[in-house]
Amino acid sequence: MIDEGILAKESRMIALYGANAQTSPFLKTLNTAFKTLGLNDFAIGLNIKPEDFAYMVKGMPNSKVTMALYEPEYQEEVVPLLDLSDGCTKRSGLCDGAVAEEGKLVGVCFYPESFERMLACEGVGLSGKRVLLLGAGPIARALLPLFGVMGASLVEVAGESVEAAAEALEGAKASLSGVETDIAWFRPGMTVAVGKYDFVVNATDLYAHADKRLVAPEGANTRLVLVDFVRGRSAFDTLADELGCRKLGNLEWMTAQAISVAHKWLGAEVDCDRYETILKNLGA
């Protein structure tokens, strides 16, 4: 239940919906980011059971909650419940946030903005780079146009089926004009010649499965950058340890998401210095 005393404050509030939102590391990241950015706003976690999710979402425009974020388990489930959606949500079928506007629920997909911000603040870019994207589902569809905008030279999509990979690329064809593209069949533990790529992006597993084998590396590449969107230690942490390469995700990803939300919804001034400070305050 939401504390009416909290809601009575002038501070704006963002509700994080999830099965275990109250103990989510993203909740801590959001509030650390807001405090670091000098905001008086805050986030609260709402633990929502799957059977109650639709009721809670549909009731939001008529409640005191006007901004909501969704944990990964609900980012696809919320889409059919939206009244309006931004372009990324329409393209991908993925929504990680929504605002209530004039009694309607408007879905937002923060993935492209957060991904671009994270790479920029970490000092890495896709210009002229060769990217292997694992997965052809909602995250892949959200990010693929951005890869073209950021100047990747090659984007290879490994989908659960080659048809899914081809469909994902077709949907982003306009933005990928001039980019070499390829498709492959993704299967857990597949062999990947890591020297062929500059980036490998995990868009197929959003959960903290550090013991899971997504790919089996063939060869060596210490310059490789691994990117995923997992909140916690993941299969890519294990892979980065094996290869001696860099991995971005977890705190970096959640921080990029948090400051993107603060910028878009709360009008905060954000830059890479503040990104670095938030990571330090999180103990990164």
Coordinates of N, CA, C and O in Angstrom, one line a residue, residues 71-253:
E71 N 10.0 -3.1 -13.9 CA 11.1 -4.1 -13.9 C 11.0 -5.0 -15.1 O 10.0 -5.1 -15.8
P72 N 12.1 -5.7 -15.5 CA 12.2 -6.4 -16.7 C 11.0 -7.4 -16.9 O 10.5 -7.6 -18.0
E73 N 10.5 -8.0 -15.8 CA 9.5 -9.1 -16.0 C 8.2 -8.5 -16.4 O 7.3 -9.2 -16.9
Y74 N 8.0 -7.1 -16.4 CA 6.8 -6.5 -16.8 C 6.9 -5.6 -18.0 O 5.9 -5.0 -18.4
Q75 N 8.1 -5.5 -18.6 CA 8.3 -4.5 -19.7 C 7.6 -4.9 -21.0 O 7.4 -4.0 -21.8
E76 N 7.3 -6.2 -21.2 CA 6.5 -6.5 -22.3 C 5.0 -6.6 -21.9 O 4.1 -6.3 -22.7
E77 N 4.8 -7.1 -20.7 CA 3.4 -7.3 -20.2 C 2.6 -5.9 -20.2 O 1.4 -5.9 -20.4
V78 N 3.3 -4.8 -20.0 CA 2.6 -3.6 -19.9 C 2.1 -3.0 -21.3 O 1.1 -2.2 -21.3
V79 N 2.7 -3.4 -22.3 CA 2.5 -2.8 -23.6 C 1.0 -2.8 -24.1 O 0.4 -1.8 -24.5
P80 N 0.3 -4.0 -24.0 CA -1.1 -4.0 -24.4 C -2.0 -3.2 -23.5 O -3.1 -2.9 -23.9
L81 N -1.5 -2.8 -22.3 CA -2.3 -2.0 -21.4 C -2.2 -0.5 -21.6 O -2.9 0.3 -21.0
L82 N -1.3 -0.1 -22.5 CA -1.1 1.4 -22.7 C -2.1 2.0 -23.6 O -2.7 1.3 -24.5
D83 N -2.4 3.3 -23.4 CA -3.3 4.0 -24.3 C -2.5 4.6 -25.4 O -3.0 4.6 -26.6
L84 N -1.3 5.1 -25.2 CA -0.5 5.7 -26.2 C 1.0 5.2 -26.0 O 1.3 4.8 -24.8
S85 N 1.8 5.1 -27.0 CA 3.1 4.7 -26.9 C 4.1 5.5 -27.7 O 3.7 6.1 -28.8
D86 N 5.3 5.7 -27.3 CA 6.3 6.4 -28.1 C 6.8 5.4 -29.2 O 6.4 4.3 -29.3
G87 N 7.6 6.0 -30.1 CA 8.0 5.2 -31.3 C 8.8 4.0 -31.0 O 8.6 2.9 -31.6
C88 N 9.7 4.0 -30.0 CA 10.5 2.9 -29.6 C 9.6 1.7 -29.1 O 9.8 0.6 -29.4
T89 N 8.6 2.1 -28.3 CA 7.7 1.1 -27.7 C 6.9 0.4 -28.9 O 6.7 -0.8 -28.9
K90 N 6.4 1.2 -29.8 CA 5.6 0.7 -30.9 C 6.5 -0.2 -31.8 O 6.0 -1.3 -32.2
R91 N 7.7 0.1 -32.0 CA 8.6 -0.7 -32.8 C 9.1 -2.0 -32.1 O 9.2 -3.0 -32.8
S92 N 9.3 -1.9 -30.8 CA 9.9 -3.0 -30.1 C 9.0 -3.9 -29.4 O 9.3 -5.1 -29.1
G93 N 7.8 -3.3 -28.9 CA 7.0 -4.1 -28.0 C 7.5 -4.1 -26.6 O 7.2 -5.0 -25.8
L94 N 8.4 -3.1 -26.3 CA 9.0 -3.0 -25.0 C 8.8 -1.7 -24.4 O 9.0 -0.7 -25.0
C95 N 8.4 -1.6 -23.1 CA 8.1 -0.4 -22.4 C 8.7 -0.5 -21.0 O 8.3 -1.4 -20.3
D96 N 9.6 0.4 -20.6 CA 10.1 0.4 -19.3 C 9.7 1.6 -18.4 O 10.1 1.7 -17.3
G97 N 8.8 2.4 -19.0 CA 8.2 3.5 -18.2 C 6.9 4.0 -18.8 O 6.7 3.8 -20.0
A98 N 6.1 4.7 -18.0 CA 4.9 5.3 -18.5 C 4.5 6.5 -17.6 O 4.8 6.5 -16.4
V99 N 3.9 7.4 -18.3 CA 3.4 8.6 -17.5 C 1.9 8.7 -17.8 O 1.3 8.3 -18.8
A100 N 1.2 9.2 -16.8 CA -0.3 9.5 -16.9 C -0.5 10.9 -17.4 O 0.0 11.9 -16.8
E101 N -1.2 11.0 -18.5 CA -1.4 12.3 -19.1 C -2.9 12.4 -19.5 O -3.4 11.6 -20.3
E102 N -3.6 13.3 -18.8 CA -5.1 13.5 -19.1 C -5.9 12.2 -19.1 O -6.7 11.9 -20.0
G103 N -5.6 11.4 -18.1 CA -6.3 10.2 -17.9 C -5.9 9.0 -18.8 O -6.5 8.0 -18.8
K104 N -4.8 9.2 -19.5 CA -4.3 8.2 -20.4 C -2.9 7.8 -20.0 O -2.1 8.6 -19.4
L105 N -2.6 6.5 -20.3 CA -1.3 6.0 -19.9 C -0.4 6.0 -21.1 O -0.7 5.3 -22.1
V106 N 0.7 6.7 -21.1 CA 1.6 6.9 -22.2 C 2.9 6.2 -22.0 O 3.6 6.5 -21.1
G107 N 3.2 5.2 -22.8 CA 4.4 4.3 -22.6 C 5.6 4.9 -23.2 O 5.6 5.6 -24.3
V108 N 6.7 4.7 -22.6 CA 8.0 5.2 -23.0 C 9.1 4.1 -22.9 O 9.0 3.2 -22.0
C109 N 10.0 4.1 -23.9 CA 11.0 3.1 -23.9 C 12.4 3.8 -23.8 O 12.7 4.6 -24.7
F110 N 13.0 3.7 -22.6 CA 14.3 4.4 -22.3 C 15.5 3.7 -22.9 O 16.6 4.2 -22.7
Y111 N 15.4 2.5 -23.5 CA 16.6 1.7 -23.8 C 17.5 2.5 -24.8 O 18.7 2.5 -24.5
P112 N 17.1 3.0 -25.9 CA 18.0 3.7 -26.8 C 18.8 4.8 -26.1 O 20.0 4.9 -26.2
E113 N 18.1 5.7 -25.5 CA 18.7 6.9 -24.8 C 19.7 6.4 -23.8 O 20.8 7.0 -23.7
S114 N 19.3 5.5 -22.9 CA 20.2 5.0 -21.9 C 21.4 4.3 -22.4 O 22.5 4.4 -21.9
F115 N 21.2 3.5 -23.5 CA 22.4 2.8 -24.1 C 23.4 3.8 -24.6 O 24.6 3.7 -24.4
E116 N 22.9 4.8 -25.4 CA 23.8 5.8 -25.9 C 24.5 6.6 -24.8 O 25.7 6.9 -24.9
R117 N 23.8 6.9 -23.8 CA 24.3 7.7 -22.7 C 25.4 6.9 -22.0 O 26.5 7.4 -21.6
M118 N 25.1 5.6 -21.7 CA 26.1 4.7 -21.0 C 27.4 4.7 -21.8 O 28.5 4.8 -21.3
L119 N 27.3 4.4 -23.1 CA 28.5 4.3 -24.0 C 29.3 5.6 -24.0 O 30.5 5.6 -23.9
A120 N 28.6 6.7 -24.1 CA 29.2 8.0 -24.2 C 30.0 8.3 -22.9 O 31.1 8.8 -22.9
C121 N 29.3 8.0 -21.8 CA 30.0 8.3 -20.5 C 31.1 7.4 -20.1 O 31.9 7.7 -19.3
E122 N 31.1 6.2 -20.8 CA 32.1 5.2 -20.6 C 33.3 5.4 -21.6 O 34.3 4.6 -21.6
G123 N 33.1 6.4 -22.5 CA 34.2 6.7 -23.4 C 34.3 5.7 -24.5 O 35.4 5.6 -25.1
V124 N 33.3 5.0 -24.9 CA 33.3 4.1 -26.0 C 32.2 4.4 -27.0 O 31.2 4.9 -26.6
G125 N 32.4 4.1 -28.3 CA 31.4 4.4 -29.3 C 31.3 3.3 -30.3 O 32.2 2.5 -30.4
L126 N 30.3 3.4 -31.1 CA 30.1 2.4 -32.1 C 30.6 2.8 -33.5 O 30.5 2.0 -34.4
S127 N 31.0 4.0 -33.6 CA 31.5 4.5 -35.0 C 32.6 3.6 -35.5 O 33.6 3.4 -34.9
G128 N 32.3 3.0 -36.7 CA 33.2 2.1 -37.4 C 33.4 0.8 -36.7 O 34.3 0.0 -37.1
K129 N 32.5 0.4 -35.7 CA 32.7 -0.8 -35.0 C 31.8 -2.0 -35.5 O 30.8 -1.7 -36.2
R130 N 32.3 -3.2 -35.2 CA 31.6 -4.4 -35.7 C 30.9 -5.0 -34.4 O 31.5 -5.3 -33.4
V131 N 29.5 -5.1 -34.6 CA 28.7 -5.5 -33.4 C 28.0 -6.8 -33.7 O 27.4 -7.0 -34.7
L132 N 28.1 -7.7 -32.7 CA 27.3 -8.9 -32.7 C 26.2 -8.7 -31.6 O 26.4 -8.5 -30.4
L133 N 24.9 -8.8 -32.1 CA 23.8 -8.6 -31.2 C 23.1 -10.0 -30.9 O 22.6 -10.6 -31.9
L134 N 23.2 -10.4 -29.7 CA 22.6 -11.7 -29.3 C 21.1 -11.5 -29.0 O 20.8 -10.8 -28.0
G135 N 20.2 -12.1 -29.8 CA 18.8 -11.9 -29.6 C 18.2 -11.0 -30.7 O 18.8 -10.1 -31.2
A136 N 16.9 -11.4 -31.0 CA 16.2 -10.6 -32.1 C 14.8 -10.2 -31.6 O 13.9 -9.9 -32.4
G137 N 14.7 -10.1 -30.2 CA 13.4 -9.8 -29.6 C 13.3 -8.3 -29.4 O 13.9 -7.5 -30.0
P138 N 12.5 -8.0 -28.3 CA 12.2 -6.6 -28.1 C 13.4 -5.7 -27.9 O 13.4 -4.5 -28.4
I139 N 14.3 -6.1 -27.1 CA 15.5 -5.2 -26.8 C 16.3 -5.0 -28.1 O 16.7 -3.9 -28.4
A140 N 16.4 -6.0 -28.9 CA 17.1 -5.9 -30.2 C 16.4 -4.9 -31.1 O 17.0 -4.0 -31.7
R141 N 15.1 -5.0 -31.2 CA 14.3 -4.1 -32.0 C 14.3 -2.7 -31.5 O 14.3 -1.7 -32.3
A142 N 14.5 -2.5 -30.2 CA 14.6 -1.2 -29.6 C 15.9 -0.5 -30.0 O 16.0 0.7 -30.2
L143 N 17.0 -1.3 -30.1 CA 18.3 -0.7 -30.2 C 18.8 -0.7 -31.7 O 19.7 0.1 -32.0
L144 N 18.3 -1.6 -32.5 CA 18.9 -1.7 -33.9 C 19.0 -0.3 -34.6 O 20.0 0.0 -35.2
P145 N 17.9 0.5 -34.6 CA 18.1 1.8 -35.4 C 19.2 2.6 -34.8 O 19.9 3.3 -35.6
L146 N 19.4 2.6 -33.5 CA 20.4 3.4 -32.9 C 21.8 3.0 -33.4 O 22.7 3.8 -33.5
F147 N 22.0 1.7 -33.6 CA 23.3 1.2 -34.1 C 23.7 1.9 -35.4 O 24.8 2.2 -35.6
G148 N 22.7 2.1 -36.2 CA 23.0 2.7 -37.5 C 23.3 4.2 -37.3 O 24.2 4.8 -37.9
V149 N 22.5 4.9 -36.4 CA 22.7 6.3 -36.1 C 24.1 6.5 -35.5 O 24.8 7.5 -35.8
M150 N 24.6 5.5 -34.7 CA 25.9 5.7 -34.0 C 27.0 5.3 -34.9 O 28.2 5.4 -34.5
G151 N 26.7 4.8 -36.1 CA 27.8 4.6 -37.1 C 28.5 3.3 -37.1 O 29.6 3.1 -37.5
A152 N 27.8 2.2 -36.6 CA 28.4 0.9 -36.6 C 28.7 0.5 -38.1 O 28.0 0.8 -39.0
S153 N 29.8 -0.2 -38.3 CA 30.2 -0.7 -39.7 C 29.5 -2.0 -40.0 O 29.2 -2.3 -41.2
L154 N 29.3 -2.9 -39.0 CA 28.7 -4.2 -39.2 C 27.8 -4.4 -38.0 O 28.1 -4.2 -36.8
V155 N 26.6 -4.9 -38.3 CA 25.6 -5.4 -37.3 C 25.2 -6.7 -37.6 O 24.5 -6.9 -38.7
E156 N 25.6 -7.7 -36.8 CA 25.1 -9.1 -37.1 C 24.2 -9.5 -36.0 O 24.5 -9.3 -34.8
V157 N 23.0 -9.9 -36.3 CA 21.9 -10.3 -35.4 C 21.8 -11.8 -35.3 O 21.6 -12.5 -36.3
A158 N 22.1 -12.3 -34.1 CA 21.9 -13.8 -33.9 C 20.6 -14.0 -33.2 O 20.4 -13.6 -32.0
G159 N 19.6 -14.4 -33.9 CA 18.2 -14.6 -33.3 C 17.9 -16.0 -33.0 O 18.6 -17.0 -33.4
E160 N 16.9 -16.2 -32.2 CA 16.4 -17.5 -31.9 C 16.0 -18.3 -33.1 O 16.0 -19.6 -33.1
S161 N 15.7 -17.6 -34.2 CA 15.6 -18.2 -35.5 C 16.1 -17.2 -36.5 O 16.2 -16.0 -36.2
V162 N 16.6 -17.7 -37.6 CA 17.1 -16.8 -38.6 C 16.0 -15.9 -39.2 O 16.3 -14.7 -39.6
E163 N 14.8 -16.4 -39.2 CA 13.6 -15.6 -39.6 C 13.4 -14.4 -38.7 O 13.2 -13.2 -39.1
A164 N 13.6 -14.6 -37.4 CA 13.4 -13.5 -36.4 C 14.5 -12.5 -36.6 O 14.3 -11.3 -36.5
A165 N 15.7 -13.0 -36.8 CA 16.9 -12.0 -37.0 C 16.7 -11.2 -38.2 O 16.9 -10.0 -38.2
A166 N 16.2 -11.8 -39.3 CA 16.0 -11.1 -40.6 C 14.8 -10.1 -40.4 O 14.9 -9.0 -40.9
E167 N 13.8 -10.5 -39.7 CA 12.7 -9.5 -39.4 C 13.1 -8.3 -38.6 O 12.7 -7.2 -38.9
A168 N 14.0 -8.6 -37.6 CA 14.4 -7.5 -36.8 C 15.3 -6.5 -37.6 O 15.1 -5.3 -37.5
L169 N 16.1 -7.0 -38.5 CA 16.9 -6.1 -39.3 C 16.1 -5.4 -40.3 O 16.3 -4.2 -40.6
E170 N 15.1 -6.1 -40.9 CA 14.2 -5.4 -41.8 C 13.4 -4.2 -41.2 O 13.3 -3.2 -41.8
G171 N 13.1 -4.4 -39.9 CA 12.3 -3.3 -39.3 C 13.2 -2.1 -39.0 O 12.6 -1.0 -38.8
A172 N 14.5 -2.3 -39.1 CA 15.4 -1.1 -38.8 C 16.2 -0.7 -40.1 O 17.2 0.0 -40.0
K173 N 15.7 -1.2 -41.2 CA 16.5 -1.1 -42.5 C 16.8 0.4 -42.8 O 17.9 0.7 -43.2
A174 N 15.8 1.3 -42.6 CA 16.1 2.7 -43.0 C 17.2 3.3 -42.2 O 18.1 4.0 -42.7
S175 N 17.3 2.9 -40.9 CA 18.4 3.5 -40.0 C 19.7 2.8 -40.3 O 20.8 3.3 -39.9
L176 N 19.7 1.6 -40.8 CA 20.9 0.8 -41.0 C 21.4 0.9 -42.5 O 22.3 0.2 -42.9
S177 N 20.9 1.9 -43.2 CA 21.4 2.1 -44.6 C 22.9 2.4 -44.5 O 23.3 3.3 -43.8
G178 N 23.6 1.7 -45.3 CA 25.1 1.9 -45.4 C 25.8 1.0 -44.4 O 27.1 1.0 -44.4
V179 N 25.1 0.3 -43.5 CA 25.7 -0.6 -42.5 C 25.7 -2.0 -43.1 O 24.7 -2.5 -43.5
E180 N 26.8 -2.7 -43.0 CA 26.8 -4.1 -43.4 C 26.1 -4.9 -42.3 O 26.2 -4.7 -41.1
T181 N 25.2 -5.8 -42.8 CA 24.4 -6.5 -41.8 C 24.5 -8.0 -42.2 O 24.7 -8.4 -43.3
D182 N 24.2 -8.8 -41.2 CA 24.3 -10.3 -41.3 C 23.3 -10.9 -40.3 O 23.0 -10.2 -39.3
I183 N 23.0 -12.1 -40.5 CA 22.1 -12.8 -39.5 C 22.7 -14.2 -39.2 O 23.5 -14.7 -39.9
A184 N 22.4 -14.7 -38.0 CA 22.9 -16.0 -37.5 C 21.8 -16.6 -36.6 O 20.9 -15.9 -36.2
W185 N 21.9 -17.8 -36.4 CA 21.0 -18.5 -35.5 C 21.6 -18.6 -34.1 O 22.7 -19.1 -33.9
F186 N 20.9 -18.0 -33.1 CA 21.4 -18.0 -31.7 C 21.0 -19.3 -31.0 O 19.9 -19.7 -31.1
R187 N 22.0 -19.9 -30.4 CA 21.7 -21.0 -29.5 C 22.6 -20.9 -28.3 O 23.8 -20.5 -28.4
P188 N 22.2 -21.1 -27.1 CA 23.0 -21.0 -25.9 C 24.3 -21.8 -26.0 O 24.2 -23.0 -26.4
G189 N 25.4 -21.2 -25.7 CA 26.7 -21.8 -25.8 C 27.3 -21.9 -27.1 O 28.3 -22.6 -27.4
M190 N 26.7 -21.1 -28.1 CA 27.2 -21.1 -29.5 C 28.7 -20.6 -29.5 O 29.1 -19.7 -28.7
T191 N 29.4 -21.1 -30.4 CA 30.8 -20.7 -30.6 C 30.9 -19.4 -31.4 O 30.2 -19.2 -32.4
V192 N 31.6 -18.4 -30.8 CA 31.7 -17.1 -31.4 C 33.2 -16.8 -31.6 O 34.0 -16.8 -30.6
A193 N 33.6 -16.5 -32.8 CA 35.0 -16.0 -33.1 C 35.1 -14.6 -32.6 O 34.8 -13.6 -33.4
V194 N 35.5 -14.4 -31.4 CA 35.4 -13.0 -30.8 C 36.3 -12.0 -31.4 O 36.1 -10.8 -31.3
G195 N 37.3 -12.4 -32.1 CA 38.2 -11.5 -32.8 C 37.6 -10.8 -34.0 O 38.1 -9.7 -34.4
K196 N 36.4 -11.3 -34.4 CA 35.7 -10.7 -35.5 C 34.9 -9.4 -35.1 O 34.6 -8.6 -36.0
Y197 N 34.7 -9.2 -33.8 CA 33.8 -8.1 -33.3 C 34.5 -7.2 -32.4 O 35.5 -7.5 -31.8
D198 N 33.9 -6.0 -32.3 CA 34.4 -5.0 -31.3 C 33.4 -4.9 -30.1 O 33.8 -4.6 -29.0
F199 N 32.1 -5.2 -30.4 CA 31.1 -5.3 -29.3 C 30.3 -6.5 -29.5 O 30.0 -6.9 -30.6
V200 N 29.9 -7.1 -28.3 CA 28.9 -8.2 -28.3 C 27.9 -7.7 -27.3 O 28.2 -7.4 -26.1
V201 N 26.6 -7.6 -27.7 CA 25.5 -7.1 -26.9 C 24.6 -8.2 -26.6 O 24.0 -8.9 -27.5
N202 N 24.3 -8.4 -25.3 CA 23.4 -9.5 -24.9 C 22.0 -8.9 -24.8 O 21.7 -8.1 -23.8
A203 N 21.2 -9.2 -25.8 CA 19.8 -8.7 -25.8 C 18.8 -9.9 -25.7 O 17.7 -9.8 -26.1
T204 N 19.3 -11.0 -25.1 CA 18.5 -12.2 -25.1 C 18.3 -12.7 -23.6 O 17.3 -13.4 -23.4
D205 N 19.1 -12.3 -22.7 CA 18.9 -12.7 -21.3 C 19.0 -11.5 -20.4 O 20.1 -11.0 -20.2
L206 N 17.9 -11.2 -19.7 CA 17.9 -10.0 -18.8 C 18.1 -10.3 -17.4 O 18.0 -9.4 -16.5
Y207 N 18.4 -11.6 -17.1 CA 18.5 -11.9 -15.7 C 19.8 -12.4 -15.2 O 20.7 -12.7 -16.0
A208 N 20.1 -12.4 -13.9 CA 21.4 -12.6 -13.3 C 21.8 -14.0 -13.3 O 21.7 -14.7 -12.3
H209 N 22.1 -14.6 -14.5 CA 22.5 -15.9 -14.6 C 24.1 -16.0 -14.8 O 24.5 -16.2 -16.0
A210 N 24.8 -15.7 -13.8 CA 26.3 -15.7 -14.0 C 26.9 -17.0 -14.4 O 27.9 -17.1 -15.0
D211 N 26.2 -18.1 -14.1 CA 26.7 -19.4 -14.4 C 26.2 -19.9 -15.8 O 26.5 -21.0 -16.2
K212 N 25.4 -19.1 -16.5 CA 24.8 -19.4 -17.8 C 25.9 -19.2 -18.9 O 26.6 -18.2 -18.8
R213 N 26.0 -20.1 -19.8 CA 26.9 -19.9 -20.9 C 26.1 -19.4 -22.2 O 25.4 -20.2 -22.8
L214 N 26.2 -18.1 -22.5 CA 25.6 -17.6 -23.7 C 26.3 -17.9 -24.9 O 25.8 -18.3 -25.9
V215 N 27.7 -17.7 -24.9 CA 28.5 -18.0 -26.0 C 29.8 -18.7 -25.5 O 30.2 -18.4 -24.4
A216 N 30.4 -19.5 -26.4 CA 31.7 -20.1 -26.1 C 32.7 -19.3 -27.0 O 32.7 -19.4 -28.2
P217 N 33.6 -18.5 -26.4 CA 34.5 -17.7 -27.2 C 35.6 -18.6 -27.9 O 36.1 -19.5 -27.4
E218 N 35.8 -18.3 -29.2 CA 36.9 -18.9 -30.0 C 37.9 -17.8 -30.3 O 37.6 -16.8 -30.9
G219 N 39.1 -18.1 -29.8 CA 40.2 -17.1 -30.0 C 40.2 -16.1 -28.8 O 39.6 -16.3 -27.8
A220 N 40.9 -15.0 -29.0 CA 41.1 -14.0 -28.0 C 40.8 -12.6 -28.5 O 41.0 -12.3 -29.7
N221 N 40.4 -11.7 -27.6 CA 40.2 -10.3 -28.0 C 40.0 -9.5 -26.7 O 38.9 -9.3 -26.2
T222 N 41.1 -9.0 -26.2 CA 41.0 -8.2 -25.0 C 40.4 -6.8 -25.3 O 40.1 -6.1 -24.3
R223 N 40.3 -6.4 -26.5 CA 39.7 -5.1 -26.9 C 38.2 -5.2 -27.0 O 37.5 -4.2 -27.2
L224 N 37.7 -6.4 -26.9 CA 36.2 -6.6 -27.0 C 35.5 -5.9 -25.9 O 35.9 -5.9 -24.8
V225 N 34.3 -5.3 -26.2 CA 33.4 -4.7 -25.2 C 32.2 -5.5 -25.1 O 31.5 -5.7 -26.2
L226 N 31.8 -6.0 -24.0 CA 30.6 -6.8 -23.8 C 29.6 -5.9 -23.1 O 29.9 -5.2 -22.2
V227 N 28.4 -5.9 -23.6 CA 27.3 -5.0 -23.0 C 26.1 -5.9 -22.7 O 25.6 -6.7 -23.6
D228 N 25.5 -5.7 -21.5 CA 24.2 -6.3 -21.3 C 23.4 -5.4 -20.4 O 23.8 -4.3 -20.0
F229 N 22.2 -5.8 -20.1 CA 21.2 -5.0 -19.3 C 20.7 -5.7 -18.1 O 19.7 -5.4 -17.6
V230 N 21.6 -6.6 -17.6 CA 21.3 -7.4 -16.4 C 21.5 -6.6 -15.1 O 22.6 -6.0 -15.0
R231 N 20.6 -6.7 -14.2 CA 20.8 -6.0 -12.9 C 21.4 -7.1 -11.9 O 20.7 -7.8 -11.2
G232 N 22.8 -7.1 -11.9 CA 23.5 -8.1 -11.1 C 24.6 -8.7 -11.9 O 24.8 -8.3 -13.1
R233 N 25.3 -9.6 -11.3 CA 26.3 -10.3 -12.1 C 25.7 -11.2 -13.1 O 24.8 -11.9 -12.8
S234 N 26.3 -11.3 -14.3 CA 25.7 -12.0 -15.4 C 26.7 -12.9 -16.1 O 27.8 -13.0 -15.8
A235 N 26.1 -13.6 -17.1 CA 27.0 -14.5 -17.9 C 28.1 -13.7 -18.6 O 29.2 -14.2 -18.9
F236 N 27.9 -12.4 -18.9 CA 28.9 -11.6 -19.5 C 30.0 -11.2 -18.6 O 31.1 -10.9 -19.0
D237 N 29.7 -11.2 -17.3 CA 30.8 -10.9 -16.3 C 31.8 -12.1 -16.3 O 33.0 -12.0 -16.3
T238 N 31.2 -13.3 -16.4 CA 32.0 -14.5 -16.5 C 32.9 -14.5 -17.8 O 34.1 -14.8 -17.8
L239 N 32.2 -14.2 -18.9 CA 32.9 -14.1 -20.1 C 34.0 -13.1 -20.2 O 35.1 -13.3 -20.7
A240 N 33.7 -11.9 -19.6 CA 34.7 -10.9 -19.5 C 36.0 -11.3 -18.7 O 37.1 -11.0 -19.1
D241 N 35.7 -12.1 -17.6 CA 36.8 -12.6 -16.8 C 37.7 -13.6 -17.7 O 38.9 -13.6 -17.6
E242 N 37.0 -14.4 -18.5 CA 37.7 -15.4 -19.3 C 38.6 -14.7 -20.4 O 39.7 -15.1 -20.6
L243 N 38.0 -13.6 -21.0 CA 38.7 -13.0 -22.1 C 39.6 -11.9 -21.7 O 40.4 -11.4 -22.5
G244 N 39.5 -11.4 -20.4 CA 40.3 -10.3 -20.0 C 39.8 -9.0 -20.7 O 40.7 -8.1 -21.0
C245 N 38.5 -8.9 -21.0 CA 38.0 -7.7 -21.8 C 37.1 -6.9 -20.9 O 36.8 -7.3 -19.7
R246 N 36.5 -5.8 -21.4 CA 35.7 -4.9 -20.7 C 34.2 -5.4 -20.8 O 33.8 -5.8 -21.9
K247 N 33.5 -5.2 -19.7 CA 32.1 -5.5 -19.7 C 31.3 -4.3 -19.1 O 31.7 -3.7 -18.1
L248 N 30.3 -3.8 -19.8 CA 29.4 -2.8 -19.3 C 28.0 -3.3 -19.1 O 27.5 -4.0 -19.9
G249 N 27.4 -2.9 -18.0 CA 26.1 -3.3 -17.6 C 25.9 -3.1 -16.1 O 26.6 -2.4 -15.5
N250 N 24.9 -3.7 -15.5 CA 24.6 -3.7 -14.1 C 24.6 -2.2 -13.6 O 23.7 -1.5 -14.0
L251 N 25.5 -1.8 -12.8 CA 25.5 -0.4 -12.2 C 25.6 0.6 -13.3 O 24.9 1.7 -13.2
E252 N 26.4 0.4 -14.3 CA 26.6 1.4 -15.4 C 25.2 1.5 -16.1 O 24.8 2.7 -16.4
W253 N 24.6 0.4 -16.4 CA 23.3 0.5 -17.1 C 22.2 1.1 -16.3 O 21.5 2.0 -16.8

